[in-house]
mmCIF file of C-alpha atoms and ligand atoms in Angstrom:
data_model
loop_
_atom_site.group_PDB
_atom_site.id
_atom_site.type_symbol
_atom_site.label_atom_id
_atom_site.label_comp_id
_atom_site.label_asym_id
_atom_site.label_seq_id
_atom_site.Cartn_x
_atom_site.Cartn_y
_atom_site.Cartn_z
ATOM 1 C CA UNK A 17 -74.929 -53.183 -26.557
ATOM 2 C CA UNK A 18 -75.921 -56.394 -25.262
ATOM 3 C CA UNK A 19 -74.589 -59.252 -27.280
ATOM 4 C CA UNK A 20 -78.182 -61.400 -27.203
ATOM 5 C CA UNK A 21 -81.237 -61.128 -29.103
ATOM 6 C CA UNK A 22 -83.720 -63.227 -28.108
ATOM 7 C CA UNK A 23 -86.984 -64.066 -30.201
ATOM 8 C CA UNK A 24 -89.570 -66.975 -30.852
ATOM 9 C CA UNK A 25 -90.076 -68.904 -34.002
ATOM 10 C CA UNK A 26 -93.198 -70.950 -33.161
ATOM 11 C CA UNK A 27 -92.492 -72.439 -29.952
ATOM 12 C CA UNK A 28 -88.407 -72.798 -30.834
ATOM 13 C CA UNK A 29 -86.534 -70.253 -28.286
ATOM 14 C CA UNK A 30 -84.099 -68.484 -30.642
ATOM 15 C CA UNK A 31 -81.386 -65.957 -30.065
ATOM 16 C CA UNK A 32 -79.138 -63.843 -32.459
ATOM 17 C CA UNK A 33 -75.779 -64.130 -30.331
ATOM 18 C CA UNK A 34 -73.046 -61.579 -31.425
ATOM 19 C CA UNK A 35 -69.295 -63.138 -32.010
ATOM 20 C CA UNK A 36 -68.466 -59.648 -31.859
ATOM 21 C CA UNK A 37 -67.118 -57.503 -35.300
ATOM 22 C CA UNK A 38 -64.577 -57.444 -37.652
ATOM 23 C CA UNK A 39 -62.782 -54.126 -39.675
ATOM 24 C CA UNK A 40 -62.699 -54.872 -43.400
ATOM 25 C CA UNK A 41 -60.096 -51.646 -44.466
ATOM 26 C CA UNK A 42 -57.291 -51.377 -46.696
ATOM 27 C CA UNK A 43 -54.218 -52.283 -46.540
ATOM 28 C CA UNK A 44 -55.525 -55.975 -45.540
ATOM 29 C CA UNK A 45 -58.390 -55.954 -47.411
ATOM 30 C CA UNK A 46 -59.805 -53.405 -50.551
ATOM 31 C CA UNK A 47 -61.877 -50.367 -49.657
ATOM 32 C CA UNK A 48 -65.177 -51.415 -48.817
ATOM 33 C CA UNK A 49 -66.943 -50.372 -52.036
ATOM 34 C CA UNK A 50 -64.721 -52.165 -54.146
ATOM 35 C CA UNK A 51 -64.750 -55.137 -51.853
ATOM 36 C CA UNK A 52 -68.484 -55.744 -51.087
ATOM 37 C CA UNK A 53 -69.806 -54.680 -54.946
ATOM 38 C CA UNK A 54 -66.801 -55.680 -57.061
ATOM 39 C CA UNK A 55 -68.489 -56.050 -60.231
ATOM 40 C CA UNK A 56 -71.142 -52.946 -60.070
ATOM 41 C CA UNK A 57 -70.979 -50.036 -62.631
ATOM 42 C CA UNK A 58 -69.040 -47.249 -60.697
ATOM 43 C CA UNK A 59 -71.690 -44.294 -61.687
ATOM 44 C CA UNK A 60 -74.681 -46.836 -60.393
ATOM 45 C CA UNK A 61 -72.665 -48.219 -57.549
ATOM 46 C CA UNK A 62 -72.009 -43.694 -56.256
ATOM 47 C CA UNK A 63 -75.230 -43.412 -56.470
ATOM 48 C CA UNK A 64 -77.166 -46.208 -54.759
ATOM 49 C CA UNK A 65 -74.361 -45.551 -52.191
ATOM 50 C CA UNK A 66 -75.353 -41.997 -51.768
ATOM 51 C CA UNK A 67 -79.202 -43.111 -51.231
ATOM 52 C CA UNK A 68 -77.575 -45.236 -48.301
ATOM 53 C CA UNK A 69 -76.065 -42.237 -46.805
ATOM 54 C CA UNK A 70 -72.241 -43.709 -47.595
ATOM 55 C CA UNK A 71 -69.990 -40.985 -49.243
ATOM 56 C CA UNK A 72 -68.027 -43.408 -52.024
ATOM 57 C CA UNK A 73 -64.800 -41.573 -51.398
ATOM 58 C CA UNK A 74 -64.794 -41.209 -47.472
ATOM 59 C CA UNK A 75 -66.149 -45.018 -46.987
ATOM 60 C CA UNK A 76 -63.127 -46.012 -45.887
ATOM 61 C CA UNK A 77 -63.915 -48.989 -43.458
ATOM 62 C CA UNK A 78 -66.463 -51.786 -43.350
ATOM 63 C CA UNK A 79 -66.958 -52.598 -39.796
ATOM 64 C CA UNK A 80 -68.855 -55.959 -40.231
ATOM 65 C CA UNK A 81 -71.079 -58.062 -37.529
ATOM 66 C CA UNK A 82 -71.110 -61.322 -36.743
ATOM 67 C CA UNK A 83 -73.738 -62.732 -35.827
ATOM 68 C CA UNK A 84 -74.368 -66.466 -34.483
ATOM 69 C CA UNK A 85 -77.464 -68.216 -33.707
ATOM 70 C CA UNK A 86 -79.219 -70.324 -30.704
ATOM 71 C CA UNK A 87 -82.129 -72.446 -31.813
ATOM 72 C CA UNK A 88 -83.567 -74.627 -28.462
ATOM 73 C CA UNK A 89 -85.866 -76.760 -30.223
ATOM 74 C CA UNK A 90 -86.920 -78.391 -26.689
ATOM 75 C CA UNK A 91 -85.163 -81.927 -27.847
ATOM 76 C CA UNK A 92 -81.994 -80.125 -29.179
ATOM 77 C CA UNK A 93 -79.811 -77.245 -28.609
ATOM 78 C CA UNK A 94 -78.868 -76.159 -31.634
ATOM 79 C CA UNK A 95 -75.872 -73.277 -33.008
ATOM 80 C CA UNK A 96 -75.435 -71.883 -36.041
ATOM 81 C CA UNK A 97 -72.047 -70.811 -37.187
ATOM 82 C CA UNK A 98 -68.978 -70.494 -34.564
ATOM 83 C CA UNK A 99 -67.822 -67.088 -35.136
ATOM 84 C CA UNK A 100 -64.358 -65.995 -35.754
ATOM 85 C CA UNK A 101 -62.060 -66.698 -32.748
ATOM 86 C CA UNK A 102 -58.782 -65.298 -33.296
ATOM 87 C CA UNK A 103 -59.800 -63.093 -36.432
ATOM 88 C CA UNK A 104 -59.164 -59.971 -34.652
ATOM 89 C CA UNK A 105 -59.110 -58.058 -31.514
ATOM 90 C CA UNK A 106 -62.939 -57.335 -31.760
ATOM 91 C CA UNK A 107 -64.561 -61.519 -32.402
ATOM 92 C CA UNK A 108 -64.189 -64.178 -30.630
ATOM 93 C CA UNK A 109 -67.146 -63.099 -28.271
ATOM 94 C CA UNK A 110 -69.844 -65.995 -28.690
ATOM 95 C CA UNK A 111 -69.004 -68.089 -25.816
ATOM 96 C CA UNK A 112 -68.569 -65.310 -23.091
ATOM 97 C CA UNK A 113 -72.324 -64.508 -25.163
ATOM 98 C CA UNK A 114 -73.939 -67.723 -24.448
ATOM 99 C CA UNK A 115 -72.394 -67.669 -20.715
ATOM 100 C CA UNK A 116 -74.007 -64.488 -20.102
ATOM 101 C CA UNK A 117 -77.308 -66.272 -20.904
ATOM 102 C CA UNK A 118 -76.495 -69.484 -19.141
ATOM 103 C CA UNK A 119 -75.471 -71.790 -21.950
ATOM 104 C CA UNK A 120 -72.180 -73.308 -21.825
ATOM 105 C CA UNK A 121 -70.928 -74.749 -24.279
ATOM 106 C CA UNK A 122 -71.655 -78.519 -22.967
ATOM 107 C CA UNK A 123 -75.294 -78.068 -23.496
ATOM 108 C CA UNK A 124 -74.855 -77.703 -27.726
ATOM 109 C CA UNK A 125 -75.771 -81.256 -28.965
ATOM 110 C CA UNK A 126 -75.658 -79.864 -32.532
ATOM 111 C CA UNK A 127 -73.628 -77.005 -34.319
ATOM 112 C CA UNK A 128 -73.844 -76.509 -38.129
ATOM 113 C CA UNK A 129 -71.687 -74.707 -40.109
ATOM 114 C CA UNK A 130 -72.976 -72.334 -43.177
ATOM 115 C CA UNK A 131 -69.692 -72.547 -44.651
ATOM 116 C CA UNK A 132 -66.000 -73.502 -44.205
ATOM 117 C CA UNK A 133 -65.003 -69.000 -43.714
ATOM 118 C CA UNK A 134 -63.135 -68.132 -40.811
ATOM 119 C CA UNK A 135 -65.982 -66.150 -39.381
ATOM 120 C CA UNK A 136 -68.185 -69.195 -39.705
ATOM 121 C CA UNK A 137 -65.698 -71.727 -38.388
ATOM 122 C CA UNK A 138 -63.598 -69.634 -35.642
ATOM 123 C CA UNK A 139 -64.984 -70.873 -32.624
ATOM 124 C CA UNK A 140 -65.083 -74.917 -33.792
ATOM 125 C CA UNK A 141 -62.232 -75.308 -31.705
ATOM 126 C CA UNK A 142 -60.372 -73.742 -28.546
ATOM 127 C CA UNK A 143 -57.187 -72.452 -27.703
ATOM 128 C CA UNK A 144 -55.888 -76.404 -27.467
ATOM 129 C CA UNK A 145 -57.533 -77.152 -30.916
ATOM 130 C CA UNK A 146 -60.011 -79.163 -29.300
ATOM 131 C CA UNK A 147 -63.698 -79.332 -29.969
ATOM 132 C CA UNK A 148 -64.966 -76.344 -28.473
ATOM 133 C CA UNK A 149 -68.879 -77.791 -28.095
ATOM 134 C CA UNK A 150 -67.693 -81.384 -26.397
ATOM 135 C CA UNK A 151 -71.186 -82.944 -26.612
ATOM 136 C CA UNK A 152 -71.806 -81.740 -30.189
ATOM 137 C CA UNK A 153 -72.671 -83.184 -33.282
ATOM 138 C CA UNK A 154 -71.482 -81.126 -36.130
ATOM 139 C CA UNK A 155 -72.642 -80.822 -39.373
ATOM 140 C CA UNK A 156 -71.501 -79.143 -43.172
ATOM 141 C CA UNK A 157 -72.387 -79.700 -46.720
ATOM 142 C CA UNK A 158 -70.416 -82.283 -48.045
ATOM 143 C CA UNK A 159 -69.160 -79.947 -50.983
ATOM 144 C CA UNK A 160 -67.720 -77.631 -48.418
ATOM 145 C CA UNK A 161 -65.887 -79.861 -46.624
ATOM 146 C CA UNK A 162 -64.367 -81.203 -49.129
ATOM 147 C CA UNK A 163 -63.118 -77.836 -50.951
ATOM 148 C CA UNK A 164 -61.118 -77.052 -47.914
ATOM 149 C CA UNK A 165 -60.316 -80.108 -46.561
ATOM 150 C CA UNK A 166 -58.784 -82.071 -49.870
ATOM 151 C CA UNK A 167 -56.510 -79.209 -51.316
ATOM 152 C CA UNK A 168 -59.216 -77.842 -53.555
ATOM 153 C CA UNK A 169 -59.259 -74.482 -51.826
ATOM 154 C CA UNK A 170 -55.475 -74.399 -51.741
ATOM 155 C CA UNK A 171 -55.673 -74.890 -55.547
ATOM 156 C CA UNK A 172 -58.443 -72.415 -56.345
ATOM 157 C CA UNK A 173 -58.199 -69.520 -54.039
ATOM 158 C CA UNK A 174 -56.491 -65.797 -54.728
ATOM 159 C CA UNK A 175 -52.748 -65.662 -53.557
ATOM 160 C CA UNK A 176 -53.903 -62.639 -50.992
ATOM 161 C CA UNK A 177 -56.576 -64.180 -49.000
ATOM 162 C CA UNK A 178 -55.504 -67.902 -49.131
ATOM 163 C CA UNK A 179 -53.178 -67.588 -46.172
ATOM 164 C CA UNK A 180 -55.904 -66.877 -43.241
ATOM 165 C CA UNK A 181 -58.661 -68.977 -44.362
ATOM 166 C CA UNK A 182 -56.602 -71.916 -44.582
ATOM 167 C CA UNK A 183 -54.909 -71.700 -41.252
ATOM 168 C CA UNK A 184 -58.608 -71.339 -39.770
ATOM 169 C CA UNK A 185 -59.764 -74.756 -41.740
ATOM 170 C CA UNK A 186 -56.844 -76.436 -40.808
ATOM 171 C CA UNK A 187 -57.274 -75.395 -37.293
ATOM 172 C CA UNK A 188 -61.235 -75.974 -37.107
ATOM 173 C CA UNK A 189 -61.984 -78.873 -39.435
ATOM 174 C CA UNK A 190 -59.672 -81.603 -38.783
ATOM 175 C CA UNK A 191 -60.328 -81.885 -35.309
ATOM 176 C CA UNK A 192 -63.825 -82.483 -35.888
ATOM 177 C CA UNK A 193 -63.664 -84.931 -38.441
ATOM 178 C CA UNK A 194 -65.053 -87.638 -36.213
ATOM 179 C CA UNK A 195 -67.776 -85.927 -34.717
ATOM 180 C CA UNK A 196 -69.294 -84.590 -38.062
ATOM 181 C CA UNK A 197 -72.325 -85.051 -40.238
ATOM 182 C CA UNK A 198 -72.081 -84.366 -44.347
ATOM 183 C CA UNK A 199 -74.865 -83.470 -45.606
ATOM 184 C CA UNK A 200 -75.251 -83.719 -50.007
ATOM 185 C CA UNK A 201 -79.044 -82.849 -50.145
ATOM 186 C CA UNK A 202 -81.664 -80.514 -48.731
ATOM 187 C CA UNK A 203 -83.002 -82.440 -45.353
ATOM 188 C CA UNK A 204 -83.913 -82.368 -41.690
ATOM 189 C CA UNK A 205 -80.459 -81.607 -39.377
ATOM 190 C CA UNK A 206 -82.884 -81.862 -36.848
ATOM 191 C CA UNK A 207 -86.955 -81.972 -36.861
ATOM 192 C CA UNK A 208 -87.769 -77.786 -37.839
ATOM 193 C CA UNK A 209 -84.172 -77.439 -39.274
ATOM 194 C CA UNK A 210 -84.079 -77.474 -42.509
ATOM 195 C CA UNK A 211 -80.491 -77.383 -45.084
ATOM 196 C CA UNK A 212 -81.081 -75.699 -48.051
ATOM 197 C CA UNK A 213 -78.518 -75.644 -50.889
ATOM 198 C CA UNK A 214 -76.869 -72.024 -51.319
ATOM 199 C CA UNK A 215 -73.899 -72.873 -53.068
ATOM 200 C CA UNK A 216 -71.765 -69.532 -54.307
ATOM 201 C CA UNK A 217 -70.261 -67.880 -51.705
ATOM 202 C CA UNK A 218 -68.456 -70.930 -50.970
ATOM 203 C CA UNK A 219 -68.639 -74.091 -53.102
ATOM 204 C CA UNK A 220 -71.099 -75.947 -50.383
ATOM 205 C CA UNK A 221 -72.605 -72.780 -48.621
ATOM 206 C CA UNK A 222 -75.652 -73.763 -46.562
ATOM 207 C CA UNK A 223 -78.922 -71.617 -45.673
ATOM 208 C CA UNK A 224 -81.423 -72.911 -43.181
ATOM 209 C CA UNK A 225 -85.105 -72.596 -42.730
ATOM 210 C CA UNK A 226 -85.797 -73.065 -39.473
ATOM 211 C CA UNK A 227 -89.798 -73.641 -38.460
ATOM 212 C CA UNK A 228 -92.608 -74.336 -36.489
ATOM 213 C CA UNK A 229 -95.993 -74.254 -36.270
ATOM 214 C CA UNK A 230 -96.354 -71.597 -39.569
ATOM 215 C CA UNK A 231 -93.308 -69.312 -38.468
ATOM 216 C CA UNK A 232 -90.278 -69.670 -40.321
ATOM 217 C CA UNK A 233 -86.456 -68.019 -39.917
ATOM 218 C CA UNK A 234 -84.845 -68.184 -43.211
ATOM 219 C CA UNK A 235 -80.873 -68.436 -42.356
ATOM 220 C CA UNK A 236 -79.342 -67.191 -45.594
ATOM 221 C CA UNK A 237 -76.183 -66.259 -43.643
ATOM 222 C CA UNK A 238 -73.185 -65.328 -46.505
ATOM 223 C CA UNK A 239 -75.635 -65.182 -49.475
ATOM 224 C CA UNK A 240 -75.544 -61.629 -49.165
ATOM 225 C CA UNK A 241 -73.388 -59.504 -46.825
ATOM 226 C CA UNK A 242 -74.320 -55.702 -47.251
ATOM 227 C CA UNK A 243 -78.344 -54.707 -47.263
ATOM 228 C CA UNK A 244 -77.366 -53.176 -50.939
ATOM 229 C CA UNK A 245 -76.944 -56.980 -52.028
ATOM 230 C CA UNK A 246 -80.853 -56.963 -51.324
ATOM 231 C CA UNK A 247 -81.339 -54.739 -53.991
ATOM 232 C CA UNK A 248 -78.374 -55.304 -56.050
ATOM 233 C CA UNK A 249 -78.267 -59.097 -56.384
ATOM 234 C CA UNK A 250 -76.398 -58.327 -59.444
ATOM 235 C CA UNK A 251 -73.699 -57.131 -57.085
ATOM 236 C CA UNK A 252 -70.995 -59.827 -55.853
ATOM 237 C CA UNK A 253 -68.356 -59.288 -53.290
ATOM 238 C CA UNK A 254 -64.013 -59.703 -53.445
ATOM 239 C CA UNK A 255 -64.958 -62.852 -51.554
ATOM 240 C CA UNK A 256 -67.503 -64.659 -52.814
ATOM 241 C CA UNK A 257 -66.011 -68.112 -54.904
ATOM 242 C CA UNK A 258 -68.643 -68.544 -57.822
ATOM 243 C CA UNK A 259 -70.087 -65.067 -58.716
ATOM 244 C CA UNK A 260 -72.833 -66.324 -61.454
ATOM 245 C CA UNK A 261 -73.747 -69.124 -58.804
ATOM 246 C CA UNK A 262 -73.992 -66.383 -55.835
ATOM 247 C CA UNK A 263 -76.454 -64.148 -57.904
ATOM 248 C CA UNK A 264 -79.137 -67.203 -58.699
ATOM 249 C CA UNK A 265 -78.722 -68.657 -55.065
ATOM 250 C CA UNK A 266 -79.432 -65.128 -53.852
ATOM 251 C CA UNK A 267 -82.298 -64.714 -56.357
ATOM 252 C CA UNK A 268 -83.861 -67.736 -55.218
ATOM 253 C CA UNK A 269 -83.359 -67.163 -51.282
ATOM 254 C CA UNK A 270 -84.766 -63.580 -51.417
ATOM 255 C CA UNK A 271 -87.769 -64.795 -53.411
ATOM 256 C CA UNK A 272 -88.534 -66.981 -51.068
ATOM 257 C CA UNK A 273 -87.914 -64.712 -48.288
ATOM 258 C CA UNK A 274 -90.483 -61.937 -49.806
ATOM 259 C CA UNK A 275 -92.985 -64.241 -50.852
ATOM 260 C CA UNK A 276 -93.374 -66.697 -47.673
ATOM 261 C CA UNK A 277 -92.897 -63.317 -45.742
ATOM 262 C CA UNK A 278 -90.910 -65.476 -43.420
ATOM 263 C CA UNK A 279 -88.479 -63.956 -40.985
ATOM 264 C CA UNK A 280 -84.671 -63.343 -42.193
ATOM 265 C CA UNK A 281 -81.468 -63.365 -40.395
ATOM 266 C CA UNK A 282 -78.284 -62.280 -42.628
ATOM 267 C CA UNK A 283 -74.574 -62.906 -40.835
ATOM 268 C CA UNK A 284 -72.988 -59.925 -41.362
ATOM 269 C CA UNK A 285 -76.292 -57.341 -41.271
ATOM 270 C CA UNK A 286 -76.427 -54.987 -38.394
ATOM 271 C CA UNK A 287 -77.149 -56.592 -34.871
ATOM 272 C CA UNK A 288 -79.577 -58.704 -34.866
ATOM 273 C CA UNK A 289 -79.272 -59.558 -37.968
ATOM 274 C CA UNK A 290 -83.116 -59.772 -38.589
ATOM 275 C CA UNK A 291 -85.551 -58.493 -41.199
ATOM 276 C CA UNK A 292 -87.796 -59.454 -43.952
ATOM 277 C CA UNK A 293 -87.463 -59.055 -47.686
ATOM 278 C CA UNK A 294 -89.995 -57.195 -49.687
ATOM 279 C CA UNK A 295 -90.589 -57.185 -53.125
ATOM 280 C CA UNK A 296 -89.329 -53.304 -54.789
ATOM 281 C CA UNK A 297 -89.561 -53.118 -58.662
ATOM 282 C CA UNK A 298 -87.351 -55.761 -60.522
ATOM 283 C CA UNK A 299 -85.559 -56.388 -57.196
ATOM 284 C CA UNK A 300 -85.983 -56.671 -52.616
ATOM 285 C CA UNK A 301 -85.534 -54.092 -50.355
ATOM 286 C CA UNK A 302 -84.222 -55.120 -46.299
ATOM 287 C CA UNK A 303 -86.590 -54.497 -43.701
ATOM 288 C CA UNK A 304 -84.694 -54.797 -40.556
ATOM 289 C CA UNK A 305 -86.979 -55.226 -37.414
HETATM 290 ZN ZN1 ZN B 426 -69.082 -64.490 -43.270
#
């Protein structure tokens, strides 16, 4: 599988660029069902599993993608999440991506991060802990940066999981710190890239709309994780911080999604990514391309 997916929003030059995957299994992490839908009634939960062809008892693994992406705007070069160097033996692949393509990593002038996880964050730095984008501008939410930069998320997050995402924000955030942009409201990164508040996941997650001309990408990246969180908003992962918060920034994202009919590109969805959101009953169903 090639690790590039190239498409066109308007006249921006976009590509889904794989970091490569990551195996969410016991004993590290719950069984997937348990970790992805946490909070679903178990008889509803079998059986919209069952429609998706996943056996509750023999879904033992959740191999998840992640998936980074390239916006050339003409006047910028612009990346969206790092990926997760170091997470495993299968990430870390975004660079060796872009290379393939003939970026390197000199020719970012802005990366933006969705949020501070390590599969968001991975690639900030390299192996020195040096900025891995020299010539690059980056930006977060102001929120988020401050959750795991000022103790908060030491504070606030489960015993089990705090370990690892910590030692990724302490690796990836400081060293930025004076080559970054906080952002506290919805605005312009850059002309066509657009923050929008998604707060839940993470205390400052970030989506992006991303147009021109009439064509929009809506970059919802961690507000859901599974395709089933389409349908079952309702539904909130191990991982995500602020549960009630997750299922109205989801509500309003996949409205939006279904009712501009814009394009939609989901982090952890199967490569590409990409899809659109239609309106099914009370709820969305995922359309990927
Ligand atoms: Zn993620």
């Amino acid at each position: 599988m090639s690790g590039v997916y190239r498409f066109k929003i308007g006249t921006f030059e976009c590509m889904a660029v794989s970091d490569g995957t990551h195996r969410y299994a016991p004993p590290i992490f719950p069984p997937p069902d348990t970790f992805l839908f946490a909070n679903a009634p178990r008889e509803r939960l079998e059986q919209v599993l069952r429609g998706h062809n996943l056996q509750p008892q023999q879904w033992v693994e959740w191999i998840s993608p992640y998936i980074c992406v390239m916006v050339n705007i003409g006047k910028h070069l612009v990346l969206v999440d790092t990926g997760a160097d170091g997470l495993g033996p299968d990430t870390g692949r975004l660079l060796q991506n872009l290379q393939a393509v003939g970026i390197v990593p000199e020719d970012i002038d802005t990366v933006i991060m969705t949020h501070g996880h390590p599969d968001h964050i991975g690639g900030n730095t390299n192996a020195e802990g040096v900025p891995a984008f020299p010539n690059a501008r980056y930006v977060m939410w102001q929120d988020e940066w401050d959750f795991w930069t000022s103790g908060e998320a030491e504070r606030k997050l489960d015993e089990h999981v705090k370990e690892v995402l910590m030692e990724f924000a302490r690796k990836n955030l400081p060293p930025i710190r004076d080559r970054l942009d906080l952002i506290a409201q919805e605005t312009d990164i850059v002309s066509g890239i657009r923050a929008i508040a998604a707060p839940g996941h993470t205390p400052g997650h970030m989506g992006l709309a991303i147009s021109s001309g009439s064509d929009v990408l809506l970059c919802i990246s961690d507000a859901v994780l599974h395709p089933i969180h389409v349908e079952q908003p309702e539904w909130c992962a191990v991982v995500d911080f602020a549960p009630e918060q997750v299922v109205s920034t989801r509500r309003r994202l996949l409205n939006r999604a279904a009712a501009e009919k814009t394009l939609v590109l989901a982090f952890h969805f199967p490569f590409p990514g990409l899809g659109h959101v239609v309106q099914k009953g009370e709820g969305w169903q995922w359309q990927p391309i």
